[in-house]
Structures are given as structure tokens and as C-alpha cells.
PDB file of C-alpha atoms in Angstrom:
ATOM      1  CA  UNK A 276       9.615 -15.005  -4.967  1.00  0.00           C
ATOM      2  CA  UNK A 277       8.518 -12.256  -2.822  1.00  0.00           C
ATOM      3  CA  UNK A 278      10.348 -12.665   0.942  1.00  0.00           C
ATOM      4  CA  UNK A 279       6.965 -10.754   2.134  1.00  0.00           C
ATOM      5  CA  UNK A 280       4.260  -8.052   1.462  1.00  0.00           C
ATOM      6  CA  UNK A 281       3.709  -4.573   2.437  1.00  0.00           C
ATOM      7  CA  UNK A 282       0.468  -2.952   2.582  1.00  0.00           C
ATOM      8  CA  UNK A 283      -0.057   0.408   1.212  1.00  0.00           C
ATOM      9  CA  UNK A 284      -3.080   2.064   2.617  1.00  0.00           C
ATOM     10  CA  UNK A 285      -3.104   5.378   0.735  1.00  0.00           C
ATOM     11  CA  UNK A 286      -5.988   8.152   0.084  1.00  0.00           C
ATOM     12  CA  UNK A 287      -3.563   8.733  -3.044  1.00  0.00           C
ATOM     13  CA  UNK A 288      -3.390   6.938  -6.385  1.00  0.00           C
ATOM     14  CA  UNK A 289       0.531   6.217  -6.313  1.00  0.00           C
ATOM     15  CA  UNK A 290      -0.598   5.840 -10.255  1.00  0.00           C
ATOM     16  CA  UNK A 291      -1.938   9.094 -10.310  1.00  0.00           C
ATOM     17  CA  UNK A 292       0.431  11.524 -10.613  1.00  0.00           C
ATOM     18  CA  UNK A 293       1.962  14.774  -8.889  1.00  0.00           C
ATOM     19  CA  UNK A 294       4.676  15.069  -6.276  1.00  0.00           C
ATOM     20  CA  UNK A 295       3.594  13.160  -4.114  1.00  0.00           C
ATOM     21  CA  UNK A 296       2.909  10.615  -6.518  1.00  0.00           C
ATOM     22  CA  UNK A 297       6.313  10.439  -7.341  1.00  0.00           C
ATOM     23  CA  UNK A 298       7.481   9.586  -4.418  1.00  0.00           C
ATOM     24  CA  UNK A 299       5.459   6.838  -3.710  1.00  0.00           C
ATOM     25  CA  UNK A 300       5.983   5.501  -6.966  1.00  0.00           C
ATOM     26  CA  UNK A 301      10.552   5.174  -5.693  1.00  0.00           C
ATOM     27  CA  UNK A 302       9.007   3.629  -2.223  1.00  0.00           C
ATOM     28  CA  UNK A 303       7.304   1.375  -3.754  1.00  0.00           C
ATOM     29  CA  UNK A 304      10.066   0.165  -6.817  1.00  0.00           C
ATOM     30  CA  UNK A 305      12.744   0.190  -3.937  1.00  0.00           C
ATOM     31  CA  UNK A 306      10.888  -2.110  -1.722  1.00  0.00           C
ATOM     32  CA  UNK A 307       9.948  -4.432  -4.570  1.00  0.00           C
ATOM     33  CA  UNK A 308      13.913  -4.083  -5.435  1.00  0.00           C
ATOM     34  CA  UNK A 309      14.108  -5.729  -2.147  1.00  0.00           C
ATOM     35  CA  UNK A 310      12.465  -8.728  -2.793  1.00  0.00           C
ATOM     36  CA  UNK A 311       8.700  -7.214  -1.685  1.00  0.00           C
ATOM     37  CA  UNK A 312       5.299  -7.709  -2.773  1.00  0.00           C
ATOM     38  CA  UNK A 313       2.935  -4.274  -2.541  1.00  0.00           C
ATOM     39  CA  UNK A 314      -0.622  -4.478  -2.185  1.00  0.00           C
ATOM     40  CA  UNK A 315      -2.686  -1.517  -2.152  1.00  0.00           C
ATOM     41  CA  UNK A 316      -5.729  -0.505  -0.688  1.00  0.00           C
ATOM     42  CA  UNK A 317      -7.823   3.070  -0.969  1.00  0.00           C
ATOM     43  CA  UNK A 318      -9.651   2.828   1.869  1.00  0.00           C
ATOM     44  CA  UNK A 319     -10.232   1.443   5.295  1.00  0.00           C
ATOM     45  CA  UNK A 320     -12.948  -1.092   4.614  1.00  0.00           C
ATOM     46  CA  UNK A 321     -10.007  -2.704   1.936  1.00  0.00           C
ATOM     47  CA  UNK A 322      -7.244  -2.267   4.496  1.00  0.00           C
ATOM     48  CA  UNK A 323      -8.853  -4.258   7.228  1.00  0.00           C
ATOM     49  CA  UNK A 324      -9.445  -7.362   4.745  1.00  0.00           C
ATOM     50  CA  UNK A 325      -6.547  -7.411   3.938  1.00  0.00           C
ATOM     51  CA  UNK A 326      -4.720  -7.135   7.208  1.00  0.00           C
ATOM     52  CA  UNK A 327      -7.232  -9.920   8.291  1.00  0.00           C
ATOM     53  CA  UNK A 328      -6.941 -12.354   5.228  1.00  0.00           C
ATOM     54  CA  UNK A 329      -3.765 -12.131   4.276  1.00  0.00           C
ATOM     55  CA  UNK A 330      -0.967 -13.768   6.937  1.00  0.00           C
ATOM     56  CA  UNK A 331       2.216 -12.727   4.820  1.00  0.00           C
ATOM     57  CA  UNK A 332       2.045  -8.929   5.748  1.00  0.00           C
ATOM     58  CA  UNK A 333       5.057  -8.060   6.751  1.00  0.00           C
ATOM     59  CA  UNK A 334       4.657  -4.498   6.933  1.00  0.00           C
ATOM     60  CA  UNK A 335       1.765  -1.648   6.478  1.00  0.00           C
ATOM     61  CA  UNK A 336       1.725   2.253   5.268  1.00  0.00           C
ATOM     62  CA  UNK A 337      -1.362   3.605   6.285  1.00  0.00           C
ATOM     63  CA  UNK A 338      -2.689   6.853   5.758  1.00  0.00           C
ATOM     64  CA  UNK A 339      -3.738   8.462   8.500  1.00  0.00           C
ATOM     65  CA  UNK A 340      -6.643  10.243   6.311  1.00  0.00           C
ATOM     66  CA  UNK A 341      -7.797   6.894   4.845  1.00  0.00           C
ATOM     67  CA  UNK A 342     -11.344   6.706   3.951  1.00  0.00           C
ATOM     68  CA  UNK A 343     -14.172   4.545   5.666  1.00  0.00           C
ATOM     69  CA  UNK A 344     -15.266   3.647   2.276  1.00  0.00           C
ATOM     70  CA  UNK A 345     -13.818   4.761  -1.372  1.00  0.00           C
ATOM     71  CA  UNK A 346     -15.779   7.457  -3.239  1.00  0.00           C
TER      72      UNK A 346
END
């Protein structure tokens, strides 16, 4: 059971691939390791529902680059 969720609001596909990638990829496994949920959003429209819908967000990574809208 997660203890509570994190939001990551990322231009970047953590999925994706590269450096950058990469390292989002160990963020994300460590703070699941430490009893987290991640949710993801790629842009700011998704972010906002989120942070209004969903009362268990304990945390949020935002970019600060996010798009209005996905492409």
C-alpha cells in the first residue's frame, strides 16, 4: 500500500530514453522503493486535474517548461 503519491509533471517521457531519461527512471524506482505511488502527467492541462482531483498528493515535480496542452 502506497503511504502517498507524487506527481511527476515532466515535458520528458521518463520511458523514453537518453540521459536524462535515466535519471528519472532511479527517481522514480527509489521513491516507489519508499513506499510511493508516481503519477505522471505531460502537460499542464493533466497536471492541474490531477492536483485538483486527487487528495493523496503528497508531493509534485513539475517542469518548469511543461506544456499548456500535449502535442
Amino acid at each position: 500500500m502506497a503511504i502517498g503519491t507524487v506527481l511527476l509533471a515532466l515535458r520528458e517521457d521518463p520511458l523514453g530514453g537518453g540521459v536524462s531519461a535515466e535519471q528519472l527512471k532511479r527517481i522514480g524506482k527509489e521513491l516507489e522503493n519508499r513506499g510511493l505511488e508516481l503519477r505522471r502527467a505531460g502537460d499542464a492541462r493533466d497536471a492541474r486535474a490531477m492536483l485538483q482531483t486527487e487528495a493523496g498528493i503528497a508531493a509534485a515535480v513539475v517542469a518548469w517548461d511543461l506544456p499548456s496542452r500535449a502535442a
